[in-house]
Amino acid sequence: MADVSMAAAMTGPRGAKPKKRLTGRNIMLYGTLLVVCLYYLLPLWVMVMTSLKGMPEVRMGNIFSPPVEITFQPWVKAWAEACTGLNCDGLSRGFWNSVVITVPSVILSIAIASVNGYALINWKFKGSDVFFTILIFGSFIPYQIMLYPIVILLREAGLYGSLWGLVLVHSVFGMPILTLLFRNYFSSIPEELFKAARVDGAGFWGIYFRIMLPMSLPIFVVALILQVTGIWNDFLFGVVYTKPDLYPMTVQLNNIVNSVQGVKEYNVNMAATLLTGLVPLVVYFVSGKLFVRGIAAGAVKG
Amino acid sequence: MGNSIEVRDLTLSFGSVSVLKNMNLNVEEGEFVVLLGPSGCGKSTLLNCLAGLLDITDGQIWIKEKNVTWSEPSERGIGMVFQSYALYPQMTVRGNLSFGLKNARVPQAEIDKRIARAAEILQIQPLLDRKPAALSGGQRQRVAIGRALVRDVDVFLFDEPLSNLDAKLRSELRVEIKRLHNALGNTMVYVTHDQIEALTLADRIAVMKGGVIQQLAEPLEIYNRPSNLFVAGFIGSPSMNFLKGRTVDGGRAFQFGSTKIDLAGYEGGAVLERDDAILGVRPEHITVSTTPLAGPSMPAEVEIDEHLGADSLLWLKAEGVNMSVRVPVEGRLPPGTKVHLGLDIPKASLFDAKTEQRI
């Protein structure tokens, strides 16, 4: 009797509920995603395709069609031959200028901001909160207001038009947001760790380098992404505070694209733009992976 | 033996809020003192002051006959164990143990010797090359104790070291800490809000409230003769029964509602006649009987009967006041039973209701 009722009970729905794939909700969801995807990818498609065409083909107009004859000549020209003013060495000069500007700016700003954040959380001093508030307030002031005063400051300091002047400006302007970033991250590290290290006789730098730094790889990667992309993409400071020899890649790109003489070489312009955007893209891909790994390592637990 | 720790007139304020008020505390060499109190009473703050992790506002701290008021934490000759273990996650257990010693530039041979000794005492030899993330809670706390141990110091400070562990591990490690204290003979100051830990571990307990030490005495003294209402109510579970009434007959009896309780045998000061008095009796110092008792007793009615395993708790109502009584399992009574309560007056406490101090 018991067996019979059991069998009867098992004839109905059983186990995991089957999922329907083609529901109205799913069609809406994936449909929208597809449209948005196309919307964002289309310009990239046009750029890549155009950069691989020769000028005669570009003139034919079909901007969406793939090249009939693939040529890398526009890329070579954009990198090494395009003229800006008297120089005809393309983007390469701007690329190396950007590298020379970005590397010290990123290192300097992250180094200072991380120590700032650490001191503001763990070594509170009289007025440290006021100091922090003022620093954060700095991030709300539009850059344009400070543009000219900084020209004067740099001139008086003898740094105007030099590489180090620009590095200094980038470091200063990165300070508010980076300090906030590091301060918040360090505040999530248990205070008892800091106390234990003090009882163990470690000082300001000892705790920073041996306790805090090894635990903070993820936030350093975040700061790295922020700074590299921010400084690499900067145009305003680069054009205002340096001279033509030192123009970063973005300014160089502008000068190539906007040069008024001769024919508009759309294919070269596209290639140049893609080249300039390549560095932030690579940083996203490479450090994005590192970033995830840093979090997954879960070193902060315990 | 001399004093290992002396706190003299210590005051700590943050702005206008004073956290510790004019505190004095002497801890003898080799003594185990527990700071006990509810959260926010200043017990952890006091410990942080002793460790030098907080700058005090006024007063002095002496450790081993040395004024360490302005000394760095590492110069005070203390080791500290934290509630969250506070192990350095990126270092192995060995790295955790040696970090302080390396900072103090202790020679490597000496470091190895001390780690070996600490690992043996705490039985963590197999764990030395693991990272803290690969340890269980109990193992982590052992390593944290080891970190204090290798420093070879006279004074150990414990900041609620067992609060993060589950009940079983907690009692195991509690015994282990006691064993460690017996073996090493160090001075230990231990902060907790768990009265069982305090009563079992301490040579003396300092019960704190509002930044003031309410009573500093041996555990049994605190339990049997609490110096004020707060201490009486804080120690003991379930807490002491408080009967509000007045003393009559020149202080020889206590009038509670319509019941007059003879105070013969009360150990305390001159009782005198007081209009506002509180008689405190612990649940285990009351006997329950279904027949009238000789000696001080009062009628009551059983409301709830809780079975705890080893014994049971009766919740009763006497003169309109809720009371709890601890009785053997055989003594269980159904709700509604009319009983007589016999009070063990020599073990009771009498308080002045206004000053809240013991009489």
Tab-separated table of N, CA, C and O in Angstrom, chain B residues 80-139:
chain	number	residue	atom	x	y	z
B	80	MET	N	51.247	41.393	23.347
B	80	MET	CA	49.806	41.598	23.324
B	80	MET	C	49.138	40.601	22.390
B	80	MET	O	49.639	40.278	21.326
B	81	VAL	N	47.968	40.127	22.811
B	81	VAL	CA	47.176	39.199	22.005
B	81	VAL	C	45.826	39.850	21.748
B	81	VAL	O	45.189	40.336	22.683
B	82	PHE	N	45.421	39.859	20.467
B	82	PHE	CA	44.217	40.596	20.100
B	82	PHE	C	43.045	39.668	19.827
B	82	PHE	O	43.212	38.493	19.536
B	83	GLN	N	41.864	40.261	19.871
B	83	GLN	CA	40.641	39.489	19.632
B	83	GLN	C	40.605	38.895	18.232
B	83	GLN	O	40.286	37.737	18.046
B	84	SER	N	40.969	39.707	17.238
B	84	SER	CA	40.906	39.226	15.850
B	84	SER	C	42.208	38.544	15.450
B	84	SER	O	42.492	38.427	14.283
B	85	TYR	N	43.003	38.125	16.423
B	85	TYR	CA	44.303	37.471	16.211
B	85	TYR	C	45.343	38.423	15.635
B	85	TYR	O	46.481	38.426	16.051
B	86	ALA	N	44.923	39.243	14.650
B	86	ALA	CA	45.831	40.221	14.045
B	86	ALA	C	47.126	39.600	13.570
B	86	ALA	O	48.206	40.125	13.796
B	87	LEU	N	47.021	38.453	12.901
B	87	LEU	CA	48.217	37.858	12.310
B	87	LEU	C	48.471	38.529	10.964
B	87	LEU	O	47.529	38.863	10.253
B	88	TYR	N	49.756	38.692	10.613
B	88	TYR	CA	50.087	39.306	9.329
B	88	TYR	C	49.807	38.283	8.237
B	88	TYR	O	50.481	37.260	8.155
B	89	PRO	N	48.805	38.528	7.380
B	89	PRO	CA	48.335	37.470	6.477
B	89	PRO	C	49.360	37.060	5.427
B	89	PRO	O	49.329	35.938	4.949
B	90	GLN	N	50.270	37.977	5.073
B	90	GLN	CA	51.185	37.637	3.981
B	90	GLN	C	52.407	36.876	4.483
B	90	GLN	O	53.223	36.436	3.692
B	91	MET	N	52.541	36.739	5.804
B	91	MET	CA	53.704	36.041	6.336
B	91	MET	C	53.294	34.650	6.830
B	91	MET	O	52.176	34.429	7.241
B	92	THR	N	54.268	33.736	6.829
B	92	THR	CA	54.004	32.422	7.410
B	92	THR	C	53.941	32.566	8.924
B	92	THR	O	54.222	33.638	9.473
B	93	VAL	N	53.573	31.481	9.590
B	93	VAL	CA	53.546	31.504	11.051
B	93	VAL	C	54.921	31.881	11.588
B	93	VAL	O	55.055	32.721	12.481
B	94	ARG	N	55.955	31.298	10.975
B	94	ARG	CA	57.316	31.613	11.413
B	94	ARG	C	57.602	33.102	11.228
B	94	ARG	O	58.168	33.753	12.113
B	95	GLY	N	57.152	33.637	10.092
B	95	GLY	CA	57.357	35.055	9.826
B	95	GLY	C	56.631	35.926	10.839
B	95	GLY	O	57.161	36.929	11.311
B	96	ASN	N	55.420	35.508	11.197
B	96	ASN	CA	54.656	36.234	12.208
B	96	ASN	C	55.382	36.261	13.544
B	96	ASN	O	55.436	37.276	14.226
B	97	LEU	N	55.936	35.104	13.916
B	97	LEU	CA	56.591	35.009	15.210
B	97	LEU	C	57.889	35.813	15.234
B	97	LEU	O	58.253	36.396	16.249
B	98	SER	N	58.583	35.855	14.084
B	98	SER	CA	59.906	36.479	14.100
B	98	SER	C	59.868	37.963	13.775
B	98	SER	O	60.865	38.652	13.948
B	99	PHE	N	58.702	38.461	13.317
B	99	PHE	CA	58.634	39.856	12.865
B	99	PHE	C	59.131	40.843	13.935
B	99	PHE	O	59.979	41.690	13.671
B	100	GLY	N	58.603	40.696	15.145
B	100	GLY	CA	58.995	41.602	16.223
B	100	GLY	C	60.457	41.467	16.587
B	100	GLY	O	61.146	42.444	16.864
B	101	LEU	N	60.939	40.231	16.561
B	101	LEU	CA	62.326	39.990	16.954
B	101	LEU	C	63.281	40.575	15.923
B	101	LEU	O	64.327	41.125	16.261
B	102	LYS	N	62.880	40.473	14.640
B	102	LYS	CA	63.739	41.044	13.584
B	102	LYS	C	63.789	42.559	13.716
B	102	LYS	O	64.828	43.169	13.516
B	103	ASN	N	62.617	43.147	14.055
B	103	ASN	CA	62.604	44.594	14.263
B	103	ASN	C	63.531	44.996	15.406
B	103	ASN	O	64.114	46.064	15.393
B	104	ALA	N	63.614	44.120	16.406
B	104	ALA	CA	64.458	44.425	17.565
B	104	ALA	C	65.899	43.985	17.321
B	104	ALA	O	66.734	44.042	18.232
B	105	ARG	N	66.203	43.517	16.097
B	105	ARG	CA	67.546	43.092	15.709
B	105	ARG	C	68.107	41.997	16.616
B	105	ARG	O	69.270	42.015	17.008
B	106	VAL	N	67.243	41.032	16.945
B	106	VAL	CA	67.701	39.874	17.709
B	106	VAL	C	68.450	38.960	16.732
B	106	VAL	O	68.011	38.786	15.597
B	107	PRO	N	69.599	38.403	17.130
B	107	PRO	CA	70.348	37.529	16.224
B	107	PRO	C	69.518	36.323	15.777
B	107	PRO	O	68.698	35.819	16.547
B	108	GLN	N	69.776	35.865	14.539
B	108	GLN	CA	68.963	34.811	13.940
B	108	GLN	C	68.960	33.542	14.796
B	108	GLN	O	67.919	32.888	14.959
B	109	ALA	N	70.108	33.192	15.364
B	109	ALA	CA	70.192	31.960	16.164
B	109	ALA	C	69.241	32.049	17.357
B	109	ALA	O	68.530	31.095	17.685
B	110	GLU	N	69.214	33.208	17.972
B	110	GLU	CA	68.353	33.423	19.122
B	110	GLU	C	66.877	33.379	18.699
B	110	GLU	O	66.038	32.792	19.388
B	111	ILE	N	66.582	33.978	17.524
B	111	ILE	CA	65.211	33.943	17.010
B	111	ILE	C	64.755	32.500	16.840
B	111	ILE	O	63.678	32.106	17.296
B	112	ASP	N	65.609	31.683	16.177
B	112	ASP	CA	65.247	30.287	15.934
B	112	ASP	C	64.991	29.565	17.247
B	112	ASP	O	64.054	28.772	17.370
B	113	LYS	N	65.828	29.854	18.247
B	113	LYS	CA	65.697	29.187	19.542
B	113	LYS	C	64.357	29.539	20.183
B	113	LYS	O	63.620	28.669	20.657
B	114	ARG	N	64.033	30.825	20.158
B	114	ARG	CA	62.799	31.264	20.819
B	114	ARG	C	61.564	30.736	20.095
B	114	ARG	O	60.583	30.369	20.724
B	115	ILE	N	61.614	30.730	18.758
B	115	ILE	CA	60.466	30.213	18.010
B	115	ILE	C	60.281	28.734	18.308
B	115	ILE	O	59.156	28.271	18.522
B	116	ALA	N	61.396	28.005	18.359
B	116	ALA	CA	61.295	26.578	18.645
B	116	ALA	C	60.655	26.350	20.014
B	116	ALA	O	59.785	25.487	20.183
B	117	ARG	N	61.051	27.161	20.972
B	117	ARG	CA	60.522	26.996	22.328
B	117	ARG	C	59.030	27.333	22.372
B	117	ARG	O	58.213	26.564	22.897
B	118	ALA	N	58.664	28.462	21.764
B	118	ALA	CA	57.254	28.865	21.764
B	118	ALA	C	56.403	27.843	21.032
B	118	ALA	O	55.307	27.488	21.480
B	119	ALA	N	56.937	27.341	19.897
B	119	ALA	CA	56.179	26.370	19.113
B	119	ALA	C	55.960	25.100	19.912
B	119	ALA	O	54.915	24.457	19.811
B	120	GLU	N	56.962	24.765	20.730
B	120	GLU	CA	56.821	23.554	21.533
B	120	GLU	C	55.778	23.765	22.634
B	120	GLU	O	54.887	22.927	22.828
B	121	ILE	N	55.867	24.885	23.306
B	121	ILE	CA	54.914	25.161	24.387
B	121	ILE	C	53.483	25.172	23.853
B	121	ILE	O	52.568	24.628	24.458
B	122	LEU	N	53.290	25.791	22.695
B	122	LEU	CA	51.943	25.948	22.168
B	122	LEU	C	51.556	24.836	21.196
B	122	LEU	O	50.447	24.832	20.672
B	123	GLN	N	52.482	23.915	20.967
B	123	GLN	CA	52.237	22.793	20.046
B	123	GLN	C	51.797	23.254	18.672
B	123	GLN	O	50.776	22.826	18.141
B	124	ILE	N	52.592	24.149	18.100
B	124	ILE	CA	52.291	24.612	16.744
B	124	ILE	C	53.455	24.309	15.802
B	124	ILE	O	53.545	24.894	14.723
B	125	GLN	N	54.334	23.376	16.183
B	125	GLN	CA	55.493	23.071	15.319
B	125	GLN	C	55.077	22.728	13.891
B	125	GLN	O	55.689	23.207	12.949
B	126	PRO	N	54.035	21.905	13.676
B	126	PRO	CA	53.703	21.532	12.288
B	126	PRO	C	53.149	22.693	11.476
B	126	PRO	O	53.035	22.593	10.265
B	127	LEU	N	52.804	23.784	12.138
B	127	LEU	CA	52.150	24.882	11.421
B	127	LEU	C	53.112	25.983	11.009
B	127	LEU	O	52.726	26.929	10.335
B	128	LEU	N	54.385	25.858	11.400
B	128	LEU	CA	55.304	26.994	11.286
B	128	LEU	C	55.433	27.546	9.873
B	128	LEU	O	55.663	28.745	9.699
B	129	ASP	N	55.302	26.703	8.850
B	129	ASP	CA	55.512	27.201	7.498
B	129	ASP	C	54.207	27.479	6.766
B	129	ASP	O	54.195	27.685	5.561
B	130	ARG	N	53.096	27.471	7.502
B	130	ARG	CA	51.818	27.779	6.868
B	130	ARG	C	51.504	29.260	6.977
B	130	ARG	O	52.016	29.960	7.838
B	131	LYS	N	50.598	29.697	6.101
B	131	LYS	CA	50.096	31.074	6.189
B	131	LYS	C	48.876	31.080	7.120
B	131	LYS	O	48.182	30.071	7.241
B	132	PRO	N	48.591	32.206	7.754
B	132	PRO	CA	47.442	32.258	8.677
B	132	PRO	C	46.132	31.810	8.038
B	132	PRO	O	45.294	31.216	8.703
B	133	ALA	N	45.960	32.083	6.735
B	133	ALA	CA	44.698	31.723	6.078
B	133	ALA	C	44.461	30.222	6.121
B	133	ALA	O	43.332	29.758	6.029
B	134	ALA	N	45.556	29.440	6.264
B	134	ALA	CA	45.416	27.989	6.256
B	134	ALA	C	45.272	27.424	7.671
B	134	ALA	O	45.393	26.220	7.875
B	135	LEU	N	45.020	28.299	8.648
B	135	LEU	CA	44.890	27.834	10.033
B	135	LEU	C	43.448	27.972	10.500
B	135	LEU	O	42.711	28.820	10.021
B	136	SER	N	43.071	27.139	11.467
B	136	SER	CA	41.750	27.285	12.072
B	136	SER	C	41.800	28.406	13.117
B	136	SER	O	42.867	28.889	13.469
B	137	GLY	N	40.622	28.803	13.601
B	137	GLY	CA	40.562	29.880	14.581
B	137	GLY	C	41.413	29.624	15.809
B	137	GLY	O	42.162	30.477	16.269
B	138	GLY	N	41.312	28.403	16.330
B	138	GLY	CA	42.075	28.061	17.533
B	138	GLY	C	43.575	28.106	17.270
B	138	GLY	O	44.344	28.615	18.087
B	139	GLN	N	43.962	27.605	16.081
B	139	GLN	CA	45.391	27.620	15.742
B	139	GLN	C	45.894	29.046	15.584
B	139	GLN	O	46.992	29.384	16.022
